[in-house]
Short mmCIF file of C-alpha atoms and ligand atoms in Angstrom, two decimals:
data_model
loop_
_atom_site.label_atom_id
_atom_site.label_comp_id
_atom_site.label_asym_id
_atom_site.label_seq_id
_atom_site.Cartn_x
_atom_site.Cartn_y
_atom_site.Cartn_z
CA UNK X 209 -24.01 -11.91 75.52
CA UNK X 210 -22.31 -8.91 73.92
CA UNK X 211 -19.64 -9.56 71.29
CA UNK X 212 -17.53 -7.11 69.30
CA UNK X 213 -18.83 -8.95 66.24
CA UNK X 214 -22.27 -10.40 66.75
CA UNK X 215 -21.94 -12.08 63.32
CA UNK X 216 -19.72 -14.71 64.92
CA UNK X 217 -22.71 -16.14 66.75
CA UNK X 218 -24.23 -18.03 63.82
CA UNK X 219 -27.47 -19.98 64.35
CA UNK X 220 -27.16 -21.98 61.12
CA UNK X 221 -25.50 -25.05 59.65
CA UNK X 222 -22.88 -24.62 56.90
CA UNK X 223 -23.33 -26.78 53.80
CA UNK X 224 -21.44 -26.08 50.58
CA UNK X 225 -20.81 -22.47 51.56
CA UNK X 226 -24.51 -21.82 52.28
CA UNK X 227 -25.76 -21.04 55.77
CA UNK X 228 -28.89 -23.04 56.53
CA UNK X 229 -30.88 -21.37 59.29
CA UNK X 230 -33.70 -23.08 61.25
CA UNK X 231 -34.92 -22.80 64.84
CA UNK X 232 -35.10 -26.56 65.49
CA UNK X 233 -32.92 -27.14 68.55
CA UNK X 234 -32.27 -25.00 71.59
CA UNK X 235 -28.76 -24.36 72.82
CA UNK X 236 -28.60 -23.52 76.52
CA UNK X 237 -26.13 -21.72 78.73
CA UNK X 238 -25.17 -24.17 81.51
CA UNK X 239 -24.52 -21.31 83.98
CA UNK X 240 -28.03 -19.85 83.73
CA UNK X 241 -30.05 -22.67 82.16
CA UNK X 242 -31.33 -19.97 79.76
CA UNK X 243 -31.68 -20.44 76.00
CA UNK X 244 -28.72 -18.93 74.10
CA UNK X 245 -30.25 -19.54 70.69
CA UNK X 246 -31.16 -22.25 68.20
CA UNK X 247 -29.59 -24.35 65.47
CA UNK X 248 -31.01 -26.59 62.74
CA UNK X 249 -31.60 -30.25 63.46
CA UNK X 250 -30.03 -31.42 60.18
CA UNK X 251 -31.56 -34.46 58.55
CA UNK X 252 -29.76 -37.46 57.06
CA UNK X 253 -30.47 -36.00 53.58
CA UNK X 254 -28.88 -32.68 54.56
CA UNK X 255 -25.86 -34.53 55.92
CA UNK X 256 -25.61 -36.36 52.59
CA UNK X 257 -25.64 -32.97 50.84
CA UNK X 258 -22.77 -31.85 53.03
CA UNK X 259 -20.87 -35.04 52.16
CA UNK X 260 -21.45 -34.47 48.42
CA UNK X 261 -20.32 -30.84 48.77
CA UNK X 262 -17.14 -32.03 50.49
CA UNK X 263 -16.58 -34.58 47.72
CA UNK X 264 -16.94 -31.94 45.00
CA UNK X 265 -14.76 -29.42 46.86
CA UNK X 266 -12.02 -31.99 47.33
CA UNK X 267 -11.44 -32.30 43.57
CA UNK X 268 -9.90 -28.83 43.59
CA UNK X 269 -8.66 -28.67 47.20
CA UNK X 270 -6.38 -31.70 46.95
CA UNK X 271 -4.75 -30.22 43.82
CA UNK X 272 -3.87 -26.93 45.49
CA UNK X 273 -0.23 -26.64 46.38
CA UNK X 274 0.78 -27.48 49.92
CA UNK X 275 1.98 -23.89 50.33
CA UNK X 276 -1.42 -22.52 49.29
CA UNK X 277 -3.25 -24.75 51.76
CA UNK X 278 -0.76 -23.71 54.44
CA UNK X 279 -1.35 -20.01 53.72
CA UNK X 280 -5.13 -20.43 53.99
CA UNK X 281 -4.73 -22.29 57.28
CA UNK X 282 -2.48 -19.52 58.61
CA UNK X 283 -5.08 -16.90 57.62
CA UNK X 284 -7.67 -18.92 59.59
CA UNK X 285 -5.27 -19.15 62.54
CA UNK X 286 -4.67 -15.38 62.55
CA UNK X 287 -8.41 -14.66 62.50
CA UNK X 288 -8.93 -17.00 65.47
CA UNK X 289 -6.38 -15.07 67.48
CA UNK X 290 -7.66 -11.65 66.44
CA UNK X 291 -11.16 -12.76 67.57
CA UNK X 292 -9.95 -14.60 70.65
CA UNK X 293 -12.15 -12.68 73.10
CA UNK X 294 -15.37 -13.10 71.10
CA UNK X 295 -14.65 -16.79 70.46
CA UNK X 296 -13.84 -17.20 74.16
CA UNK X 297 -17.12 -15.56 75.18
CA UNK X 298 -19.14 -17.83 72.89
CA UNK X 299 -17.29 -20.91 74.17
CA UNK X 300 -17.65 -19.92 77.82
CA UNK X 301 -21.37 -19.22 77.42
CA UNK X 302 -22.24 -22.53 75.74
CA UNK X 303 -19.78 -24.77 77.59
CA UNK X 304 -19.44 -23.14 81.02
CA UNK X 305 -15.68 -22.84 81.52
CA UNK X 306 -14.43 -19.49 82.87
CA UNK X 307 -13.68 -16.86 80.21
CA UNK X 308 -9.92 -16.83 80.87
CA UNK X 309 -9.81 -20.61 80.41
CA UNK X 310 -12.04 -20.37 77.32
CA UNK X 311 -9.66 -17.83 75.78
CA UNK X 312 -6.83 -20.22 76.64
CA UNK X 313 -8.66 -22.91 74.67
CA UNK X 314 -8.89 -20.59 71.64
CA UNK X 315 -5.11 -20.11 71.74
CA UNK X 316 -4.66 -23.88 72.21
CA UNK X 317 -7.04 -24.56 69.29
CA UNK X 318 -5.24 -22.05 67.06
CA UNK X 319 -1.89 -23.68 67.89
CA UNK X 320 -3.02 -26.84 66.04
CA UNK X 321 -3.90 -24.80 62.97
CA UNK X 322 -0.47 -23.20 62.98
CA UNK X 323 1.28 -26.54 63.57
CA UNK X 324 -0.50 -28.26 60.70
CA UNK X 325 -0.12 -25.24 58.37
CA UNK X 326 3.61 -25.73 58.95
CA UNK X 327 3.37 -29.54 58.57
CA UNK X 328 1.56 -29.16 55.22
CA UNK X 329 4.93 -28.22 53.70
CA UNK X 330 6.51 -31.43 55.01
CA UNK X 331 4.23 -34.09 53.55
CA UNK X 332 7.04 -36.00 51.96
CA UNK X 333 6.92 -39.32 50.20
CA UNK X 334 9.90 -41.60 49.64
CA UNK X 335 12.01 -42.97 46.80
CA UNK X 336 12.74 -46.64 47.54
CA UNK X 337 15.67 -48.26 45.75
CA UNK X 338 14.57 -51.37 43.80
CA UNK X 339 16.50 -53.12 41.01
CA UNK X 340 15.26 -52.37 37.50
CA UNK X 341 12.65 -49.70 38.32
CA UNK X 342 11.89 -46.62 40.32
CA UNK X 343 9.61 -47.13 43.29
CA UNK X 344 7.97 -44.08 44.84
CA UNK X 345 5.89 -44.02 48.02
CA UNK X 346 3.48 -41.14 47.43
CA UNK X 347 1.39 -39.50 50.14
CA UNK X 348 -2.20 -38.75 49.15
CA UNK X 349 -5.18 -37.39 51.08
CA UNK X 350 -7.40 -40.16 52.40
CA UNK X 351 -10.64 -38.49 51.25
CA UNK X 352 -13.72 -36.80 52.67
CA UNK X 353 -13.39 -36.90 56.46
CA UNK X 354 -16.14 -36.96 59.09
CA UNK X 355 -15.20 -35.07 62.23
CA UNK X 356 -17.36 -35.71 65.33
CA UNK X 357 -16.40 -33.56 68.30
CA UNK X 358 -17.28 -33.32 72.00
CA UNK X 359 -18.65 -30.54 74.20
CA UNK X 360 -15.70 -30.29 76.63
CA UNK X 361 -13.33 -28.58 74.15
CA UNK X 362 -15.69 -27.15 71.52
CA UNK X 363 -12.93 -25.28 69.69
CA UNK X 364 -9.67 -27.22 70.12
CA UNK X 365 -11.04 -30.68 69.35
CA UNK X 366 -12.24 -29.31 66.00
CA UNK X 367 -8.99 -27.62 65.03
CA UNK X 368 -6.90 -30.64 66.15
CA UNK X 369 -8.78 -32.73 63.56
CA UNK X 370 -9.70 -30.27 60.82
CA UNK X 371 -6.31 -28.56 60.46
CA UNK X 372 -4.41 -31.79 59.61
CA UNK X 373 -7.25 -32.93 57.36
CA UNK X 374 -7.15 -29.71 55.35
CA UNK X 375 -3.35 -29.61 55.32
CA UNK X 376 -3.33 -33.14 53.88
CA UNK X 377 -5.78 -32.15 51.11
CA UNK X 378 -8.94 -33.66 52.60
CA UNK X 379 -12.27 -31.87 52.97
CA UNK X 380 -14.50 -32.29 56.03
CA UNK X 381 -18.01 -32.60 57.39
CA UNK X 382 -18.01 -31.58 61.04
CA UNK X 383 -20.68 -32.70 63.50
CA UNK X 384 -20.13 -30.62 66.65
CA UNK X 385 -21.71 -31.60 69.94
CA UNK X 386 -25.36 -30.54 70.04
CA UNK X 387 -24.56 -28.93 73.43
CA UNK X 388 -21.85 -26.63 72.03
CA UNK X 389 -22.41 -25.94 68.30
CA UNK X 390 -21.71 -22.18 68.32
CA UNK X 391 -17.94 -22.45 68.74
CA UNK X 392 -17.84 -24.70 65.68
CA UNK X 393 -20.05 -22.37 63.64
CA UNK X 394 -17.92 -19.35 64.58
CA UNK X 395 -14.91 -21.27 63.25
CA UNK X 396 -16.90 -21.78 60.04
CA UNK X 397 -17.50 -18.01 59.73
CA UNK X 398 -13.77 -17.34 60.17
CA UNK X 399 -12.78 -20.11 57.74
CA UNK X 400 -14.98 -18.47 55.10
CA UNK X 401 -13.35 -15.09 55.83
CA UNK X 402 -9.90 -16.64 55.61
CA UNK X 403 -10.71 -17.67 52.03
CA UNK X 404 -11.07 -21.42 52.56
CA UNK X 405 -13.29 -22.39 49.62
CA UNK X 406 -16.96 -23.36 49.94
CA UNK X 407 -17.49 -27.06 50.60
CA UNK X 408 -14.04 -27.65 52.12
CA UNK X 409 -15.48 -27.22 55.63
CA UNK X 410 -19.12 -28.21 56.16
CA UNK X 411 -20.77 -28.10 59.58
CA UNK X 412 -23.96 -30.03 60.28
CA UNK X 413 -25.75 -29.44 63.57
CA UNK X 414 -28.33 -31.73 65.11
CA UNK X 415 -28.87 -35.11 66.67
CA UNK X 416 -25.81 -37.38 66.87
CA UNK X 417 -27.70 -40.56 65.97
CA UNK X 418 -29.11 -39.10 62.72
CA UNK X 419 -25.97 -37.34 61.53
CA UNK X 420 -23.66 -40.09 62.82
CA UNK X 421 -25.63 -42.69 60.85
CA UNK X 422 -25.40 -40.71 57.59
CA UNK X 423 -21.69 -40.06 58.07
CA UNK X 424 -20.74 -43.60 58.99
CA UNK X 425 -22.88 -45.26 56.29
CA UNK X 426 -21.67 -43.08 53.44
CA UNK X 427 -19.19 -44.80 51.12
CA UNK X 428 -17.89 -41.34 50.15
CA UNK X 429 -16.62 -40.66 53.67
CA UNK X 430 -13.25 -42.41 53.90
CA UNK X 431 -12.16 -41.30 57.35
CA UNK X 432 -13.85 -40.76 60.71
CA UNK X 433 -12.25 -38.93 63.59
CA UNK X 434 -14.15 -38.92 66.86
CA UNK X 435 -13.50 -37.69 70.39
CA UNK X 436 -15.90 -38.88 73.07
CA UNK X 437 -16.85 -41.86 75.14
CA UNK X 438 -15.52 -45.39 74.63
CA UNK X 439 -19.10 -46.67 74.29
CA UNK X 440 -19.92 -44.31 71.40
CA UNK X 441 -16.48 -44.79 69.84
CA UNK X 442 -17.02 -48.54 69.68
CA UNK X 443 -20.48 -48.03 68.20
CA UNK X 444 -19.15 -45.69 65.51
CA UNK X 445 -16.36 -48.18 64.70
CA UNK X 446 -18.99 -50.86 64.25
CA UNK X 447 -21.05 -48.60 61.97
CA UNK X 448 -17.93 -47.78 59.93
CA UNK X 449 -16.95 -51.42 59.49
CA UNK X 450 -19.03 -52.17 56.35
CA UNK X 451 -17.39 -49.26 54.47
CA UNK X 452 -13.94 -49.86 56.05
CA UNK X 453 -13.17 -46.28 56.94
CA UNK X 454 -9.88 -45.18 58.42
CA UNK X 455 -10.51 -44.38 62.11
CA UNK X 456 -9.10 -42.07 64.76
CA UNK X 457 -10.81 -42.51 68.11
CA UNK X 458 -9.88 -40.43 71.15
CA UNK X 459 -11.93 -42.03 73.91
CA UNK X 460 -12.30 -42.23 77.67
CA UNK X 461 -9.54 -42.22 80.26
CA UNK X 462 -8.98 -43.06 83.92
CA UNK X 463 -5.71 -41.26 84.53
CA UNK X 464 -3.55 -42.23 87.49
CA UNK X 465 -1.51 -39.43 89.11
CA UNK X 466 1.23 -40.99 91.23
CA UNK X 467 3.26 -39.11 93.86
CA UNK X 468 6.30 -40.89 95.32
CA UNK X 469 7.88 -40.09 98.70
CA UNK X 470 10.86 -38.45 97.00
CA UNK X 471 8.76 -36.07 94.87
CA UNK X 472 8.94 -32.29 95.02
CA UNK X 473 5.65 -31.96 96.89
CA UNK X 474 4.93 -28.37 95.84
CA UNK X 475 5.37 -29.33 92.19
CA UNK X 476 3.18 -32.41 92.70
CA UNK X 477 0.37 -30.36 94.27
CA UNK X 478 0.65 -27.79 91.47
CA UNK X 479 0.56 -30.58 88.87
CA UNK X 480 -2.48 -32.16 90.53
CA UNK X 481 -4.34 -28.84 90.49
CA UNK X 482 -3.47 -28.35 86.83
CA UNK X 483 -4.40 -31.84 85.75
CA UNK X 484 -7.40 -32.48 87.99
CA UNK X 485 -9.24 -29.15 87.85
CA UNK X 486 -8.71 -28.09 84.24
CA UNK X 487 -12.16 -27.49 82.74
CA UNK X 488 -13.65 -28.38 86.13
CA UNK X 489 -12.36 -31.93 85.77
CA UNK X 490 -14.26 -32.46 82.50
CA UNK X 491 -11.25 -33.57 80.49
CA UNK X 492 -10.27 -37.03 79.22
CA UNK X 493 -6.72 -36.53 80.49
CA UNK X 494 -7.72 -35.24 83.94
CA UNK X 495 -6.22 -37.12 86.89
CA UNK X 496 -8.96 -39.50 88.00
CA UNK X 497 -7.04 -41.43 90.68
CA UNK X 498 -4.40 -39.67 92.77
CA UNK X 499 -2.03 -42.27 94.29
CA UNK X 500 0.29 -40.99 97.03
CA UNK X 501 3.04 -42.92 98.80
CA UNK X 502 2.53 -43.38 102.55
CA UNK X 503 5.46 -41.18 103.67
CA UNK X 504 4.00 -37.99 102.11
CA UNK X 505 0.31 -38.92 102.09
CA UNK X 506 -0.86 -36.64 104.92
CA UNK X 507 1.26 -33.68 103.83
CA UNK X 508 0.05 -33.99 100.22
CA UNK X 509 -3.62 -34.26 101.18
CA UNK X 510 -3.35 -31.25 103.47
CA UNK X 511 -1.67 -29.06 100.83
CA UNK X 512 -4.02 -30.15 98.06
CA UNK X 513 -7.07 -29.51 100.24
CA UNK X 514 -5.83 -26.00 101.07
CA UNK X 515 -5.54 -25.24 97.34
CA UNK X 516 -8.97 -26.68 96.61
CA UNK X 517 -10.51 -24.69 99.47
CA UNK X 518 -9.29 -21.53 97.75
CA UNK X 519 -10.99 -22.31 94.42
CA UNK X 520 -13.86 -20.07 93.43
CA UNK X 521 -16.84 -21.77 91.80
CA UNK X 522 -19.15 -19.57 89.75
CA UNK X 523 -20.38 -18.56 86.29
CA UNK X 524 -17.85 -18.43 83.46
CA UNK X 525 -18.34 -14.69 82.93
CA UNK X 526 -17.43 -13.81 86.56
CA UNK X 527 -13.71 -12.89 86.53
CA UNK X 528 -13.06 -14.57 89.90
CA UNK X 529 -14.39 -18.00 88.79
CA UNK X 530 -11.89 -20.88 88.65
CA UNK X 531 -14.53 -23.52 87.93
CA UNK X 532 -17.76 -22.94 86.04
CA UNK X 533 -20.98 -24.96 85.96
CA UNK X 534 -20.91 -28.60 84.88
CA UNK X 535 -22.27 -29.26 81.41
CA UNK X 536 -25.64 -30.73 82.46
CA UNK X 537 -27.68 -32.48 85.14
CA UNK X 538 -26.43 -35.95 84.12
CA UNK X 539 -22.85 -34.84 84.77
CA UNK X 540 -23.78 -33.58 88.26
CA UNK X 541 -25.64 -36.79 88.98
CA UNK X 542 -22.60 -38.94 88.15
CA UNK X 543 -20.27 -36.77 90.23
CA UNK X 544 -22.62 -36.89 93.23
CA UNK X 545 -23.03 -40.66 92.87
CA UNK X 546 -19.24 -41.16 92.87
CA UNK X 547 -18.76 -38.95 95.94
CA UNK X 548 -21.62 -40.62 97.87
CA UNK X 549 -20.33 -44.09 97.01
CA UNK X 550 -16.80 -43.16 98.15
CA UNK X 551 -18.06 -41.64 101.43
CA UNK X 552 -20.21 -44.71 102.08
CA UNK X 553 -17.17 -46.95 101.53
CA UNK X 554 -14.88 -45.15 104.00
CA UNK X 555 -13.53 -42.04 102.28
CA UNK X 556 -13.73 -38.71 104.08
CA UNK X 557 -13.70 -35.10 102.92
CA UNK X 558 -10.37 -33.32 103.33
CA UNK X 559 -11.60 -30.04 101.81
CA UNK X 560 -14.40 -27.68 102.80
CA UNK X 561 -17.99 -28.14 101.62
CA UNK X 562 -19.70 -25.36 99.65
CA UNK X 563 -23.38 -24.70 99.24
CA UNK X 564 -23.81 -24.32 95.47
CA UNK X 565 -26.68 -24.06 92.98
CA UNK X 566 -27.71 -27.39 91.45
CA UNK X 567 -25.76 -26.96 88.18
CA UNK X 568 -22.39 -26.61 89.95
CA UNK X 569 -20.22 -29.37 91.42
CA UNK X 570 -18.35 -28.79 94.66
CA UNK X 571 -14.61 -29.38 94.13
CA UNK X 572 -13.55 -31.92 96.72
CA UNK X 573 -10.48 -33.80 97.95
CA UNK X 574 -11.35 -37.26 99.30
CA UNK X 575 -9.01 -38.92 101.77
CA UNK X 576 -8.71 -42.75 102.08
CA UNK X 577 -9.91 -43.62 98.57
CA UNK X 578 -9.72 -47.33 97.71
CA UNK X 579 -10.01 -49.43 94.56
CA UNK X 580 -13.36 -50.77 95.77
CA UNK X 581 -14.94 -47.37 95.10
CA UNK X 582 -16.80 -46.58 91.89
CA UNK X 583 -14.51 -43.63 91.15
CA UNK X 584 -11.52 -45.98 90.93
CA UNK X 585 -12.86 -47.77 87.87
CA UNK X 586 -15.01 -45.07 86.20
CA UNK X 587 -14.08 -41.65 84.89
CA UNK X 588 -15.81 -39.11 87.17
CA UNK X 589 -15.45 -36.19 84.71
CA UNK X 590 -15.79 -33.63 87.48
CA UNK X 591 -13.83 -31.80 90.20
CA UNK X 592 -13.39 -34.77 92.52
CA UNK X 593 -9.86 -35.60 93.72
CA UNK X 594 -9.77 -39.02 95.44
CA UNK X 595 -6.42 -39.72 97.09
CA UNK X 596 -5.32 -43.38 97.39
CA UNK X 597 -2.46 -44.48 99.67
CA UNK X 598 0.26 -46.90 98.49
CA UNK X 599 3.42 -48.33 100.04
CA UNK X 600 5.62 -49.66 97.20
CA UNK X 601 6.38 -48.84 93.58
CA UNK X 602 5.05 -52.25 92.46
CA UNK X 603 1.77 -51.60 94.23
CA UNK X 604 1.47 -48.15 92.58
CA UNK X 605 2.13 -49.68 89.16
CA UNK X 606 -0.46 -52.38 89.66
CA UNK X 607 -3.13 -49.87 90.66
CA UNK X 608 -2.15 -47.39 87.91
CA UNK X 609 -2.30 -50.02 85.15
CA UNK X 610 -5.33 -51.76 86.65
CA UNK X 611 -7.80 -50.23 84.20
CA UNK X 612 -8.89 -51.05 80.66
CA UNK X 613 -8.23 -47.39 79.78
CA UNK X 614 -4.85 -46.09 78.67
CA UNK X 615 -4.95 -42.41 77.78
CA UNK X 616 -2.89 -40.32 80.23
CA UNK X 617 -0.82 -41.03 83.35
CA UNK X 618 1.28 -38.73 85.52
CA UNK X 619 3.94 -39.38 88.15
CA UNK X 620 6.19 -37.33 90.37
CA UNK X 621 9.61 -38.53 91.52
CA UNK X 622 13.18 -37.17 91.72
CA UNK X 623 14.74 -40.63 91.28
CA UNK X 624 16.11 -40.90 87.72
CA UNK X 625 16.18 -44.72 87.66
CA UNK X 626 12.57 -44.86 88.80
CA UNK X 627 11.61 -42.16 86.29
CA UNK X 628 12.60 -44.43 83.38
CA UNK X 629 11.50 -47.70 84.96
CA UNK X 630 8.06 -46.49 85.99
CA UNK X 631 7.45 -44.29 82.93
CA UNK X 632 8.16 -47.20 80.58
CA UNK X 633 6.01 -49.62 82.57
CA UNK X 634 2.92 -47.38 82.46
CA UNK X 635 0.45 -48.68 79.86
CA UNK X 636 -0.75 -45.29 78.61
CA UNK X 637 -0.42 -43.25 75.41
CA UNK X 638 0.57 -40.07 77.26
CA UNK X 639 2.86 -39.98 80.29
CA UNK X 640 3.78 -36.89 82.30
CA UNK X 641 6.83 -36.99 84.60
CA UNK X 642 6.84 -34.12 87.13
CA UNK X 643 4.22 -32.24 85.14
CA UNK X 644 0.43 -32.07 85.13
CA UNK X 645 0.23 -30.97 81.48
CA UNK X 646 0.49 -33.36 78.55
CA UNK X 647 -1.39 -31.51 75.82
CA UNK X 648 0.27 -29.39 73.16
CA UNK X 649 0.30 -29.25 69.38
CA UNK X 650 3.79 -30.75 69.09
CA UNK X 651 2.95 -33.89 71.13
CA UNK X 652 1.35 -37.04 69.70
CA UNK X 653 -1.92 -37.23 71.64
CA UNK X 654 -3.89 -40.46 71.96
CA UNK X 655 -4.50 -43.58 73.96
CA UNK X 656 -4.04 -47.34 74.04
CA UNK X 657 -6.48 -50.12 75.01
CA UNK X 658 -10.02 -48.77 75.54
CA UNK X 659 -8.84 -45.19 75.16
CA UNK X 660 -8.77 -45.39 71.41
CA UNK X 661 -6.89 -45.53 68.14
CA UNK X 662 -4.56 -43.15 66.36
CA UNK X 663 -2.77 -39.96 67.34
CA UNK X 664 -3.62 -36.28 67.02
CA UNK X 665 -1.21 -33.35 66.94
CA UNK X 666 2.50 -33.78 66.18
CA UNK X 667 3.82 -35.21 62.92
CA UNK X 668 1.67 -38.30 63.53
CA UNK X 669 -1.52 -36.22 63.40
CA UNK X 670 -1.30 -35.57 59.67
CA UNK X 671 -0.56 -39.21 58.83
CA UNK X 672 -4.10 -40.02 60.01
CA UNK X 673 -5.41 -38.13 56.94
CA UNK X 674 -2.96 -39.60 54.41
CA UNK X 675 -2.71 -42.82 52.43
CA UNK X 676 0.50 -44.14 50.93
CA UNK X 677 0.49 -45.11 47.27
CA UNK X 678 3.30 -47.36 46.06
CA UNK X 679 4.05 -46.08 42.53
CA UNK X 680 6.17 -48.61 40.63
CA UNK X 681 7.82 -47.06 37.57
CA UNK X 682 9.32 -49.40 35.02
CA UNK X 683 11.98 -47.30 33.28
CA UNK X 684 14.25 -48.16 30.44
CA UNK X 685 17.71 -48.97 31.79
CA UNK X 686 19.87 -45.87 31.96
C1 SIN R 236 -9.99 -34.20 75.84
O1 SIN R 236 -10.42 -34.09 76.96
O2 SIN R 236 -10.54 -34.95 75.03
C2 SIN R 236 -8.80 -33.45 75.31
C3 SIN R 236 -8.01 -32.78 76.31
C4 SIN R 236 -6.75 -32.14 75.77
O3 SIN R 236 -6.60 -31.85 74.60
O4 SIN R 236 -5.89 -31.93 76.60
#
């Protein structure tokens, strides 16, 4: 891989401003299966050092003015955008998504840094009127924060957590996915260049069970923010219970995407393409179940299949690629199992079949999907679009809400009454009406039920890193 600045590809962990280099773990390129490089497999003791560094750095960081923290965040933001192509190339190589999409993620990631740099200036407390004294509600940083991030958005899931933490006055220890550490480490290089002091951002690479244990057991860490599976989220919550940490958990989804007879069908197909095939379907908010009303079912399936037939599947560095390789063999195995199960239970292919190398998944539209199929109750996390038929609004609602997950839901209708009725009845944290996109820095992002706790982005995102202190001031009567 050729970068304008090869120094952005850092094969080292970042602890207290020192780069710790060791060739312990391989990082592979999912398109080629080749080794991209190595990173240290940090020990529990090294993670503890990172936690102590964050604790020391926070003494000064939390006292800096909000404006100063905002300026440093903006400097970091500007460096991300001026290195967008190099960061995109690193991300595409380690994660697999096409370069154009990877560069889009860098811009998306930077948008959180900008948003929270701006929000830093608006961390306001309150003055509460009480007889005989002054009562202030003060906002204070929660403390050293552990940030555990996934492989599907190796840049944006870090900035969505770290930017509000830093804006609030917290310091962080980041554990990036062991599959995609280089995007995180490049962010560390740029944070250093932006002037963010040593110890404010620490990045430990290695095995999740070792680093996760040290982070969750530490009494110094007061906050954990995690994006990943519901199973691991629940495990981390359990590990955090003895030290009662504040938690943000962005977990699995099983998004319904509902198209009513009165929908603008072109917009619905466009929305389905956007939602379903973003990052090759490896997104928590991707449509997992496409429900289409009987009157437009055949027309929708036909149009969606034509769009899917036109998709180009190939390596992320080929300009024509729309979908890159899947992250690993386990991902391919799950996708294939879901498709085989659906076909065995009566679904049929509505789109063409491609002959692809083993690390790629064939994007497919499946006609006649039913709730008895595995893909109705589990997140496929791949480019599989099963289309379910429904007759009535009540039936659509029952299927849509018939999941323990509650992250994102989408629906398409031109009926205003239904828009409110159905949108309010959906049991999800994010709802898209006539759109396939629900992710931006200004929107509170997060789920209900098994999809997690807390919100990221928006004004809510910074509250996750703040505590409120009630400061009662007994004053002489004036
Ligand atoms: C995710 O898949 O976890 C996040 C997707 C997004 O930010 O839209």
